[in-house]
Coordinates of C-alpha atoms in Angstrom, one line a residue:
M3 CA 76.0 64.6 16.3
A4 CA 75.5 63.4 12.7
L5 CA 79.4 62.3 12.6
G6 CA 79.1 60.6 15.8
V7 CA 76.0 58.4 14.7
F8 CA 77.7 57.7 11.4
L9 CA 80.8 56.2 13.3
I10 CA 78.7 54.2 15.8
L11 CA 77.0 52.4 12.9
D12 CA 80.2 52.0 11.2
V13 CA 81.9 50.4 14.3
L14 CA 78.8 48.5 15.2
R15 CA 79.1 46.4 11.9
V16 CA 82.6 45.3 12.8
W17 CA 82.3 45.3 16.6
L18 CA 79.4 42.7 16.4
P19 CA 80.8 40.1 14.2
S20 CA 84.3 40.4 15.8
M21 CA 82.7 39.4 19.0
I22 CA 80.5 36.7 17.7
L23 CA 83.4 35.1 15.7
R24 CA 85.9 35.5 18.9
W25 CA 83.4 33.9 21.3
G26 CA 80.7 32.2 19.2
E27 CA 79.5 31.3 15.9
T28 CA 77.8 33.8 12.9
S29 CA 75.2 30.9 12.7
H30 CA 74.5 30.8 16.4
V31 CA 74.2 34.1 18.2
T32 CA 73.4 33.7 21.9
L33 CA 72.4 35.9 24.8
R34 CA 75.4 35.2 26.7
L35 CA 77.4 37.1 24.1
G36 CA 75.0 40.0 24.5
L37 CA 76.1 40.1 28.1
L38 CA 79.6 40.5 27.0
G39 CA 78.2 43.4 24.8
V40 CA 76.7 45.0 27.6
A41 CA 79.9 44.7 29.7
W42 CA 81.6 47.0 27.1
I43 CA 78.8 49.5 27.2
A44 CA 78.9 49.3 31.0
G45 CA 82.7 50.3 30.7
G46 CA 81.6 53.4 28.8
L47 CA 79.3 54.5 31.5
L48 CA 81.8 53.6 34.1
A49 CA 84.3 55.8 32.3
A50 CA 81.8 58.6 31.8
G51 CA 81.3 58.3 35.7
A52 CA 84.9 58.6 36.4
L53 CA 85.0 61.9 34.6
R54 CA 82.0 63.3 36.4
K55 CA 84.2 65.8 38.4
A56 CA 85.0 67.5 34.8
D57 CA 82.2 69.4 33.0
S58 CA 80.1 67.6 30.7
R59 CA 82.0 69.2 27.7
T60 CA 85.0 67.4 28.8
V61 CA 83.4 64.0 28.8
A62 CA 82.0 64.7 25.4
L63 CA 85.5 65.7 23.8
V64 CA 87.4 62.9 25.5
G65 CA 84.7 60.5 24.3
A66 CA 85.0 61.9 20.8
A67 CA 88.5 61.9 20.9
G68 CA 88.6 58.2 21.9
V69 CA 86.2 57.3 19.1
A70 CA 88.2 59.0 16.5
V71 CA 91.4 57.4 17.8
A72 CA 90.0 53.7 18.3
R73 CA 88.3 54.0 14.9
A74 CA 91.8 54.8 13.3
I75 CA 93.4 51.9 15.0
L76 CA 90.6 49.6 13.9
Q77 CA 91.3 50.7 10.1
G78 CA 94.9 49.4 10.7
T79 CA 94.3 46.1 12.1
H80 CA 94.2 42.6 10.4
G81 CA 91.6 40.9 12.3
D82 CA 91.9 38.5 15.5
A83 CA 92.3 40.4 18.8
P84 CA 93.3 43.7 17.8
Q85 CA 90.1 44.1 15.6
L86 CA 87.9 43.0 18.5
Y87 CA 89.5 45.3 21.0
A88 CA 89.8 48.2 18.8
S89 CA 86.1 47.9 17.8
S90 CA 84.9 47.5 21.4
L91 CA 87.2 50.4 22.7
A92 CA 85.6 52.3 19.8
M93 CA 82.0 51.4 21.1
T94 CA 83.2 52.1 24.6
A95 CA 84.4 55.6 23.8
A96 CA 81.2 56.3 21.7
V97 CA 79.1 55.8 25.0
V98 CA 81.3 58.2 26.8
W99 CA 80.6 60.5 24.0
L100 CA 77.2 60.2 23.9
V101 CA 76.6 60.5 27.5
G102 CA 78.7 63.7 27.5
M103 CA 76.7 65.3 24.8
A104 CA 73.5 64.3 26.5
A105 CA 75.0 66.2 29.7
S106 CA 75.7 69.3 28.0
P107 CA 73.2 71.8 27.1
V108 CA 72.6 70.8 23.6
A109 CA 69.1 71.7 22.1
G110 CA 67.1 68.8 21.1
G111 CA 66.5 69.8 17.3
P112 CA 70.0 69.4 16.3
V113 CA 70.2 66.2 18.2
A114 CA 67.2 64.8 16.3
A115 CA 68.2 66.0 13.0
G116 CA 72.0 64.6 13.6
V117 CA 70.6 61.2 14.4
S118 CA 68.6 61.1 11.0
T119 CA 71.4 62.8 9.0
G120 CA 74.0 60.1 10.6
V121 CA 71.8 57.4 9.7
A122 CA 71.3 58.6 6.0
A123 CA 75.1 59.1 5.7
S124 CA 75.6 55.6 6.8
V125 CA 73.4 54.2 4.4
I126 CA 74.8 56.3 1.5
V127 CA 78.3 54.9 2.2
H128 CA 77.0 51.4 2.8
V129 CA 75.2 51.4 -0.7
S130 CA 78.0 53.3 -2.5
M131 CA 80.4 50.7 -1.2
R132 CA 78.2 47.8 -2.1
T133 CA 77.4 47.0 1.5
V134 CA 81.3 46.4 2.4
D135 CA 82.4 48.6 5.4
L136 CA 85.2 51.0 5.4
T137 CA 87.2 48.7 7.7
W138 CA 87.5 46.0 5.1
Y139 CA 88.9 48.3 2.4
T140 CA 92.6 49.2 2.1
G141 CA 94.3 52.0 0.4
F142 CA 94.4 55.8 0.8
G143 CA 90.8 56.6 0.5
P144 CA 89.2 54.8 3.1
W145 CA 91.9 56.0 5.6
L146 CA 91.5 59.6 4.5
L147 CA 87.7 59.4 5.1
V148 CA 88.1 57.7 8.6
V149 CA 90.4 60.4 9.7
L150 CA 88.4 63.3 8.5
V151 CA 85.4 62.1 10.1
G152 CA 87.2 61.3 13.3
V153 CA 88.7 65.0 13.3
G154 CA 85.1 66.3 12.2
L155 CA 83.6 64.6 15.4
V156 CA 85.9 66.3 17.7
A157 CA 85.5 69.7 16.2
A158 CA 81.6 69.2 15.8
S159 CA 81.3 68.0 19.4
R160 CA 83.5 71.0 20.5
R161 CA 81.3 73.5 18.8
A162 CA 77.9 71.9 19.9
T163 CA 79.0 71.9 23.5
D164 CA 80.4 75.4 23.3
R165 CA 77.1 76.8 22.4
G166 CA 74.7 76.0 25.4
G167 CA 71.3 77.5 25.6
R168 CA 68.1 77.8 27.5
E169 CA 66.6 74.9 25.5
V170 CA 67.8 71.5 26.1
A171 CA 67.0 68.0 24.5
A172 CA 64.7 65.9 26.8
P173 CA 65.9 62.7 28.2
G174 CA 63.3 61.0 26.1
L175 CA 64.9 61.9 22.9
W176 CA 68.4 60.6 24.4
F177 CA 67.1 57.5 25.3
A178 CA 65.7 57.0 22.0
V179 CA 69.0 57.1 20.3
G180 CA 70.2 53.7 21.2
P181 CA 67.0 51.9 20.0
A182 CA 66.5 54.2 17.0
L183 CA 69.9 53.0 15.8
V184 CA 68.6 49.3 16.2
V185 CA 65.7 49.8 14.1
A186 CA 67.8 51.8 11.5
G187 CA 70.6 49.0 11.3
L188 CA 68.2 46.0 11.2
V189 CA 65.3 47.4 9.2
S190 CA 64.8 51.0 8.0
G191 CA 68.4 51.7 6.9
A192 CA 69.5 48.2 6.1
P193 CA 70.0 48.2 2.2
A194 CA 71.5 44.5 2.0
R195 CA 68.1 43.4 3.7
A196 CA 66.2 45.2 1.0
D197 CA 68.1 43.5 -1.6
A198 CA 67.2 40.1 -0.4
A199 CA 63.5 40.8 -1.3
T200 CA 62.2 38.9 -3.9
Q201 CA 61.3 40.3 -7.5
W202 CA 63.5 43.1 -7.6
D203 CA 66.7 43.7 -9.5
A204 CA 70.1 43.8 -7.7
Y205 CA 70.5 47.3 -5.9
Q206 CA 67.1 48.8 -6.9
P207 CA 65.7 48.0 -3.4
A208 CA 68.8 49.3 -1.7
F209 CA 68.2 52.8 -3.7
V210 CA 64.8 53.0 -2.3
V211 CA 65.9 52.7 1.2
L212 CA 68.7 55.1 0.5
V213 CA 66.4 57.7 -0.9
A214 CA 64.1 57.2 2.0
S215 CA 66.7 57.5 4.5
C216 CA 67.6 60.9 2.9
L217 CA 64.3 62.3 2.8
A218 CA 63.9 61.1 6.4
V219 CA 66.2 64.0 7.2
L220 CA 63.7 66.5 6.1
V221 CA 60.8 64.6 7.7
C222 CA 62.5 65.0 11.0
A223 CA 63.1 68.7 10.6
R224 CA 59.3 69.1 10.0
A225 CA 57.8 66.5 12.0
R226 CA 55.1 68.7 13.6
R227 CA 54.1 69.9 10.2
W228 CA 53.4 66.4 8.8
T229 CA 51.5 65.1 11.9
R230 CA 49.3 66.7 14.4
T231 CA 50.7 64.4 17.5
P232 CA 53.5 62.3 18.1
F233 CA 51.3 59.3 18.5
A234 CA 50.8 59.1 14.9
P235 CA 54.5 58.4 13.7
V236 CA 55.0 55.8 16.6
A237 CA 51.9 53.9 15.5
V238 CA 53.0 53.9 11.8
L239 CA 56.4 53.1 13.0
L240 CA 55.5 50.0 14.6
A241 CA 53.2 49.0 11.9
L242 CA 55.8 49.2 9.4
V243 CA 58.5 47.5 11.3
A244 CA 56.2 44.7 11.4
G245 CA 55.3 44.8 7.8
A246 CA 58.9 44.8 6.8
T247 CA 59.8 41.8 9.2
L248 CA 56.6 39.4 9.9
P249 CA 55.5 38.4 6.5
T250 CA 57.3 36.1 4.2
T251 CA 56.2 34.9 0.6
T252 CA 57.0 31.8 -1.7
S253 CA 58.6 32.4 -4.9
N254 CA 59.2 29.8 -7.4
G255 CA 58.8 27.0 -4.7
V256 CA 61.3 28.9 -2.2
T257 CA 59.7 29.6 0.9
G258 CA 60.6 32.2 3.7
L259 CA 61.7 35.0 1.3
L260 CA 61.1 38.6 2.0
P261 CA 58.1 40.0 -0.2
A262 CA 58.7 42.7 -2.7
W263 CA 56.6 45.3 -0.8
A264 CA 58.5 44.7 2.5
V265 CA 61.1 47.1 0.7
W266 CA 58.5 50.0 1.0
S267 CA 57.8 49.0 4.4
Q268 CA 61.4 49.6 5.2
A269 CA 61.4 52.8 3.4
G270 CA 58.3 53.9 5.1
A271 CA 59.7 52.9 8.5
A272 CA 62.7 55.2 8.0
L273 CA 60.3 58.2 7.5
A274 CA 58.4 57.2 10.6
L275 CA 61.4 56.9 12.5
A276 CA 62.7 60.3 11.5
A277 CA 59.2 62.0 12.4
T278 CA 59.2 60.2 15.7
L279 CA 62.8 61.6 16.6
G280 CA 61.7 64.9 15.2
W281 CA 58.8 65.3 17.7
A282 CA 61.1 64.3 20.6
G283 CA 63.5 66.8 19.5
E284 CA 60.8 69.8 19.3
G285 CA 59.8 68.8 23.0
E286 CA 62.7 70.8 24.9
R287 CA 62.5 71.4 28.5
A288 CA 64.6 72.1 31.3
T289 CA 66.0 68.8 32.8
T290 CA 69.2 67.9 35.0
P291 CA 72.3 66.7 33.1
N292 CA 72.4 63.5 35.2
R293 CA 68.7 62.6 34.2
R294 CA 69.8 63.3 30.4
A295 CA 73.1 61.2 30.9
V296 CA 71.4 58.1 32.3
A297 CA 68.7 58.2 29.8
A298 CA 71.6 58.3 26.8
G299 CA 73.5 55.5 28.7
A300 CA 70.2 53.3 29.2
G301 CA 69.5 53.7 25.7
M302 CA 72.8 52.3 24.7
V303 CA 72.5 49.3 27.0
A304 CA 69.0 48.7 25.2
L305 CA 70.7 48.9 21.8
V306 CA 73.1 45.8 22.7
V307 CA 70.2 43.9 24.4
L308 CA 68.0 44.7 21.4
I309 CA 70.5 43.3 18.8
F310 CA 71.7 40.1 20.6
G311 CA 68.0 39.5 21.5
H312 CA 66.9 39.5 17.9
G313 CA 70.1 37.5 16.9
A314 CA 69.4 34.7 19.4
A315 CA 65.7 34.6 18.7
T316 CA 63.9 32.2 16.1
G317 CA 60.8 32.6 14.1
P318 CA 58.5 35.4 15.1
A319 CA 60.2 36.1 18.1
R320 CA 62.9 37.9 16.1
A321 CA 60.4 40.4 14.7
G322 CA 59.1 40.7 18.4
W323 CA 62.6 42.1 19.3
L324 CA 62.7 44.6 16.6
L325 CA 59.0 45.7 17.6
A326 CA 60.2 46.2 20.9
G327 CA 63.0 48.5 19.7
G328 CA 60.1 50.4 17.7
L329 CA 58.2 50.6 21.1
L330 CA 61.1 52.0 22.9
V331 CA 61.9 54.7 20.2
G332 CA 58.1 55.5 20.4
L333 CA 58.4 55.8 24.2
G334 CA 61.4 58.0 24.0
G335 CA 59.7 60.0 21.5
L336 CA 56.6 60.6 23.4
L337 CA 58.4 61.2 26.7
G338 CA 60.7 63.8 24.6
A339 CA 57.7 65.4 23.0
G340 CA 55.9 66.2 26.3
S341 CA 52.4 66.8 27.2
A342 CA 49.3 67.4 24.8
H343 CA 49.6 71.0 25.6
T344 CA 53.2 71.1 24.5
W345 CA 52.2 69.4 21.1
S346 CA 49.6 72.3 20.4
A347 CA 52.1 75.1 21.3
L348 CA 54.7 73.2 19.0
R349 CA 52.1 73.2 16.0
S350 CA 51.5 76.8 16.4
R351 CA 55.0 77.7 16.9
P352 CA 56.3 79.5 13.5
G353 CA 58.6 77.0 11.7
G354 CA 62.0 78.2 10.8
G355 CA 63.7 74.9 11.2
W356 CA 67.1 74.3 12.3
R357 CA 70.1 75.8 10.5
V358 CA 71.7 72.3 10.2
V359 CA 69.1 71.2 8.1
P360 CA 69.5 72.9 4.6
V361 CA 73.4 72.4 4.9
G362 CA 72.8 68.7 5.9
M363 CA 70.2 68.1 3.1
A364 CA 72.2 69.7 0.3
A365 CA 75.4 67.4 1.4
T366 CA 73.1 64.3 1.7
F367 CA 71.6 64.7 -1.8
L368 CA 74.9 65.3 -3.4
A369 CA 76.4 62.4 -1.8
L370 CA 73.2 60.4 -2.8
I371 CA 74.1 61.4 -6.3
G372 CA 77.5 60.3 -6.2
S373 CA 76.6 57.1 -4.5
L374 CA 74.0 56.2 -7.3
A375 CA 76.5 57.0 -10.1
A376 CA 79.3 55.0 -8.3
V377 CA 77.1 51.7 -8.0
A378 CA 75.4 52.3 -11.3
A379 CA 79.1 52.5 -12.9
N380 CA 80.2 49.1 -11.3
R381 CA 77.0 47.2 -11.8
E382 CA 76.8 44.6 -14.7
P383 CA 73.6 42.3 -14.7
I384 CA 74.0 38.8 -14.3
T385 CA 72.0 37.1 -16.9
N386 CA 74.2 34.5 -18.3
R387 CA 72.1 31.3 -18.1
S388 CA 74.0 29.5 -20.8
S389 CA 73.8 25.9 -22.1
A390 CA 75.1 23.1 -20.0
T391 CA 76.7 19.7 -20.7
Y392 CA 78.8 17.0 -19.0
P393 CA 81.3 17.2 -17.3
I394 CA 80.0 19.5 -14.5
R395 CA 82.2 20.9 -12.0
L396 CA 80.5 21.2 -8.7
V397 CA 82.0 23.0 -5.5
T398 CA 80.5 23.1 -2.2
Y399 CA 81.3 25.9 0.4
N400 CA 80.5 27.0 3.8
V401 CA 81.5 30.6 3.7
R402 CA 80.7 31.5 7.4
A403 CA 79.0 34.8 6.3
G404 CA 82.3 35.8 4.4
Y405 CA 84.4 36.0 7.3
D406 CA 88.1 34.4 7.4
L407 CA 89.6 32.7 10.3
H408 CA 91.1 36.0 11.4
G409 CA 87.4 37.6 11.5
R410 CA 88.1 39.7 8.5
F411 CA 85.4 40.0 5.9
N412 CA 86.7 39.6 2.4
P413 CA 84.2 38.3 -0.2
S414 CA 87.0 38.9 -2.9
D415 CA 89.2 36.0 -1.5
V416 CA 86.0 34.0 -0.9
G417 CA 85.3 34.4 -4.5
R418 CA 88.8 33.8 -5.8
A419 CA 89.0 30.5 -3.7
I420 CA 85.7 29.2 -5.4
A421 CA 86.9 30.5 -8.8
A422 CA 90.1 28.4 -8.3
L423 CA 88.1 25.2 -8.4
H424 CA 86.5 26.2 -11.9
P425 CA 83.1 25.7 -11.1
S426 CA 79.8 25.3 -13.2
V427 CA 77.7 24.9 -10.0
V428 CA 78.3 26.2 -6.6
V429 CA 76.6 25.2 -3.3
L430 CA 77.0 27.8 -0.5
N431 CA 76.0 27.2 3.2
E432 CA 76.0 30.1 5.8
V433 CA 75.3 33.0 3.3
D434 CA 74.3 36.2 4.8
R435 CA 72.1 38.9 3.3
G436 CA 72.1 41.8 5.6
S437 CA 72.1 40.3 9.2
L438 CA 73.6 43.1 11.4
T439 CA 75.3 40.8 13.6
S440 CA 77.2 39.7 10.5
G441 CA 77.9 43.2 9.4
G442 CA 74.8 43.9 7.3
H443 CA 76.5 42.6 4.0
D444 CA 74.7 41.2 0.9
L445 CA 77.5 38.6 0.6
L446 CA 75.4 36.5 -2.1
Q447 CA 75.1 39.3 -4.5
L448 CA 78.9 40.2 -4.2
L449 CA 79.9 36.5 -4.7
A450 CA 77.4 36.4 -7.6
E451 CA 79.1 39.6 -9.3
S452 CA 82.5 38.2 -8.7
L453 CA 81.8 34.6 -10.3
R454 CA 79.5 36.3 -12.9
M455 CA 77.0 33.4 -11.9
P456 CA 73.2 33.8 -11.4
F457 CA 71.9 32.6 -8.0
I458 CA 68.9 31.0 -6.3
Y459 CA 68.7 31.8 -2.4
A460 CA 66.8 29.8 0.0
P461 CA 66.4 31.3 3.6
G462 CA 67.2 29.0 6.5
A463 CA 67.7 30.4 9.9
D464 CA 65.7 33.5 9.0
E465 CA 64.9 35.5 5.8
V466 CA 68.6 36.9 5.4
R467 CA 70.6 33.8 6.4
G468 CA 70.6 30.3 4.6
N469 CA 71.9 28.5 1.4
A470 CA 72.4 29.4 -2.0
V471 CA 73.1 27.8 -5.4
L472 CA 75.0 29.6 -8.1
A473 CA 74.7 28.1 -11.6
R474 CA 75.1 29.1 -15.3
F475 CA 72.6 26.5 -16.3
P476 CA 68.9 26.8 -17.2
V477 CA 66.7 26.0 -14.2
V478 CA 63.6 23.9 -14.6
S479 CA 62.2 24.1 -10.9
T480 CA 63.2 25.0 -7.4
R481 CA 61.7 23.9 -4.1
T482 CA 62.4 24.4 -0.3
E483 CA 61.9 21.8 2.4
R484 CA 62.3 21.9 5.9
V485 CA 64.7 18.8 7.4
S486 CA 65.2 19.7 11.1
E487 CA 63.3 17.9 13.7
P488 CA 59.9 19.3 14.9
G489 CA 60.6 21.9 17.4
D490 CA 64.3 22.1 16.6
P491 CA 65.1 26.0 16.4
S492 CA 67.6 25.7 13.8
T493 CA 65.0 25.4 11.2
A494 CA 67.5 23.6 8.6
T495 CA 65.9 23.5 5.2
A496 CA 67.1 21.8 2.0
L497 CA 67.0 23.6 -1.6
S498 CA 66.3 21.4 -4.3
V499 CA 67.2 22.5 -8.0
V500 CA 66.5 20.9 -11.2
F501 CA 68.8 21.9 -14.1
R502 CA 68.1 21.2 -17.8
L503 CA 71.1 20.1 -19.8
D504 CA 72.0 20.3 -23.6
T505 CA 71.3 16.6 -24.0
G506 CA 67.6 17.0 -23.1
T507 CA 68.0 15.3 -19.9
E508 CA 67.8 16.8 -16.2
L509 CA 70.2 17.1 -13.1
G510 CA 68.8 17.4 -9.7
L511 CA 70.6 19.0 -6.9
V512 CA 69.8 19.1 -3.1
A513 CA 71.8 21.8 -1.3
T514 CA 71.5 21.9 2.4
Q515 CA 73.5 22.6 5.9
L516 CA 72.5 20.2 8.8
Q517 CA 72.8 21.4 12.3
P518 CA 73.6 19.0 15.4
G519 CA 70.3 18.0 17.5
A520 CA 70.2 17.7 21.1
T521 CA 72.5 14.9 21.2
G522 CA 75.3 17.0 20.0
A523 CA 75.1 15.1 16.3
V524 CA 73.0 15.3 13.2
E525 CA 69.8 13.1 14.1
V526 CA 69.3 10.0 11.9
G527 CA 65.6 11.4 11.3
V528 CA 67.1 14.5 9.7
A529 CA 69.3 12.4 7.4
E530 CA 66.2 10.3 6.6
R531 CA 64.2 13.3 5.7
L532 CA 66.8 14.6 3.4
G533 CA 67.1 11.2 1.6
Q534 CA 63.4 11.4 1.0
I535 CA 63.5 14.7 -0.7
A536 CA 66.5 13.3 -2.8
T537 CA 64.5 10.3 -3.6
R538 CA 61.3 12.6 -4.9
L539 CA 63.8 14.5 -6.9
R540 CA 65.0 11.2 -8.6
A541 CA 61.7 11.0 -10.4
K542 CA 62.1 10.7 -14.2
N543 CA 65.4 8.8 -13.3
R544 CA 67.2 11.9 -13.3
P545 CA 70.6 12.0 -11.6
V546 CA 70.7 13.7 -8.3
V547 CA 73.6 15.3 -6.4
M548 CA 73.5 16.2 -2.6
A549 CA 75.9 18.6 -1.4
G550 CA 76.8 21.0 1.5
D551 CA 78.1 21.1 5.1
L552 CA 76.0 18.0 6.1
G553 CA 77.8 18.2 9.9
I554 CA 78.2 14.3 9.6
E555 CA 81.3 12.1 9.7
P556 CA 81.7 9.2 7.3
G557 CA 80.6 6.1 9.2
S558 CA 78.3 7.7 11.4
A559 CA 74.6 6.5 11.6
A560 CA 73.2 9.4 9.8
Y561 CA 75.9 9.1 7.1
R562 CA 75.0 5.4 6.8
S563 CA 71.3 6.1 6.2
L564 CA 72.3 8.4 3.1
A565 CA 75.1 6.0 1.8
S566 CA 72.3 3.3 0.9
D567 CA 71.2 5.5 -1.9
F568 CA 74.1 7.7 -2.7
T569 CA 77.7 7.3 -3.5
D570 CA 80.6 9.2 -1.9
A571 CA 81.9 11.6 -4.7
L572 CA 85.0 12.1 -2.6
A573 CA 85.7 8.4 -1.6
A574 CA 88.9 8.4 -3.9
V575 CA 90.4 10.9 -1.6
R576 CA 89.2 9.9 1.8
P577 CA 90.0 10.9 4.5
L578 CA 89.4 14.4 3.4
P579 CA 88.7 16.6 6.3
T580 CA 87.4 20.2 5.6
Y581 CA 87.0 21.7 9.1
P582 CA 88.5 23.9 10.6
S583 CA 90.1 25.1 7.5
D584 CA 93.7 25.8 9.0
L585 CA 94.0 22.3 10.7
P586 CA 91.1 20.2 9.4
R587 CA 90.2 17.4 11.4
H588 CA 86.7 16.7 10.8
Q589 CA 85.0 15.5 7.4
V590 CA 81.6 17.2 7.4
D591 CA 81.5 18.7 3.8
H592 CA 80.0 16.1 1.4
I593 CA 79.3 15.7 -2.3
L594 CA 77.1 12.5 -2.7
I595 CA 75.8 11.5 -5.9
T596 CA 73.5 8.7 -7.3
H597 CA 74.8 5.7 -8.9
D598 CA 74.3 6.8 -12.7
L599 CA 76.8 9.6 -12.2
R600 CA 80.9 9.3 -11.9
A601 CA 83.0 11.5 -9.8
A602 CA 86.6 12.6 -10.8
D603 CA 89.1 15.0 -9.6
P604 CA 88.0 15.6 -6.1
L605 CA 89.7 18.2 -4.1
A606 CA 89.7 20.2 -1.1
L607 CA 91.2 23.7 -1.5
P608 CA 93.4 24.6 1.2
A609 CA 92.0 28.1 1.8
T610 CA 91.3 29.9 5.1
N611 CA 88.7 32.4 3.9
S612 CA 86.3 30.6 6.0
D613 CA 86.4 28.0 8.8
H614 CA 85.6 25.4 6.3
R615 CA 87.6 24.5 3.1
P616 CA 86.0 24.6 -0.2
V617 CA 85.5 21.2 -2.0
G618 CA 85.2 20.4 -5.4
V619 CA 84.4 17.4 -8.0
T620 CA 84.0 16.8 -11.6
L621 CA 80.9 14.9 -12.4
S622 CA 79.8 13.0 -15.5
L623 CA 77.3 10.2 -16.6
A624 CA 78.6 6.8 -15.7
G625 CA 78.9 4.5 -18.5

């Protein structure tokens, strides 16, 4: 069970962005895309139904083999349609496997322990590989791991379905698997999200989540020893999911950040989730294979609906979808645990545990030690805020969550494209710090390490997606302000930064990404609010730069409202289209400067590491 859960999470982090990039945008997830996802899950249910004349063991083995083969094919793809369809087929096969396992006479204890162990293994690999998935790595090592896990899944599924027995996992437990993976992928087992919390050093929060995920395996195995009824872990799970997702904080003028203590809520949610599954695994009962199979299939449909509902929502509604996931896990756990009479009997039953737990825990903690050593060996603190003088090389880049035009995640190429422009200040748009629909990566930390530049992060659409500024200069102040129209769900924000230069002067920077309004274009009112922010930053007669994907063309009404106070730093090479990056037609990425600055050497690099091209310019004081 653990290997299957590990592969589902591994494939999910590729399947979701592949589908979104093919039919949508990373910055705009829609429920229509969710329907496409449900269609692939339904395909797995139909395939499992077509095999109903065969025994459940055959269905499980066919599904396991399908997952193994599709995942191996996925490792060999290089983006585009092959990547999308290989990951989609892997998800479909995973549904067949899960339905086959549910219909088989498998005991609840190993199922619950397998889910917790699979989640822990996924977190271990994700942290040790710096939140970059196996699919995006080349070479012999990733291939070997993918093949070994695939072969292991087939062998483990065959062994599990061969055993049989009187005690069979309850339908509630099988239903809870899908929503549990949502809670784990988005909250309790999301190391990149933890790294986005303020007031923590890089990777420390991820280690907290990693350790909690490993301890959760033991909690799952002894759930009835930790709590008197299954209601307790369910209530704690809901409270901690809310605590990890609803509150935000302000730090140094930047709003919408995750508070430092949200990391502990994530860690606690991992333990509560495991305890809920553990109770469901204890409450074994006699049920029909069809009921268990339907419950497992319904849970996987819920997985897709919850993920896309969360991705399409804005504001507190996003946390609402996660709480709904926690409620569904709790419902499955309570139904699986049975009646109060059953709970009393379970508490009085001698606790021998499951044989899989000691072996699983030993392997988990050995892997934990290895992952901690691997990350510690590769990490170098970024603290080089050096002195600053003119000329300054400024680069702006909409990085599309790190995905190139073929839909492959390659932060190294993005970093090289930025480095080729020799920046001293970088403005990034569409930065992602742990959104599951974008793969759960901490792109900002990866780029900061690649460029050896400290960063300032400003949440935009939500707490893990927004804008960032990277610079080696001393920072005087930072601030974020909303610039989108009232009621606009895009929640566009502007990040203002003031740098101190060696001359004793200061430089102001406004970094933002603007979204089209109801008319299909950026509203003039949005541009005016952006101009007002820049005007306030102009205090003390400091020079100001405005940069980012402004989503407006030169000559448009919104552009003209900014041009009255700013000069186009790219005017010497206009027209300079930057979008789409392969055949650019639109001039939407801009660097605007006040009249006391002079621009030189403007350039849009012909790189396709995103759907936009990076733009750079050298700035110096006029006169």
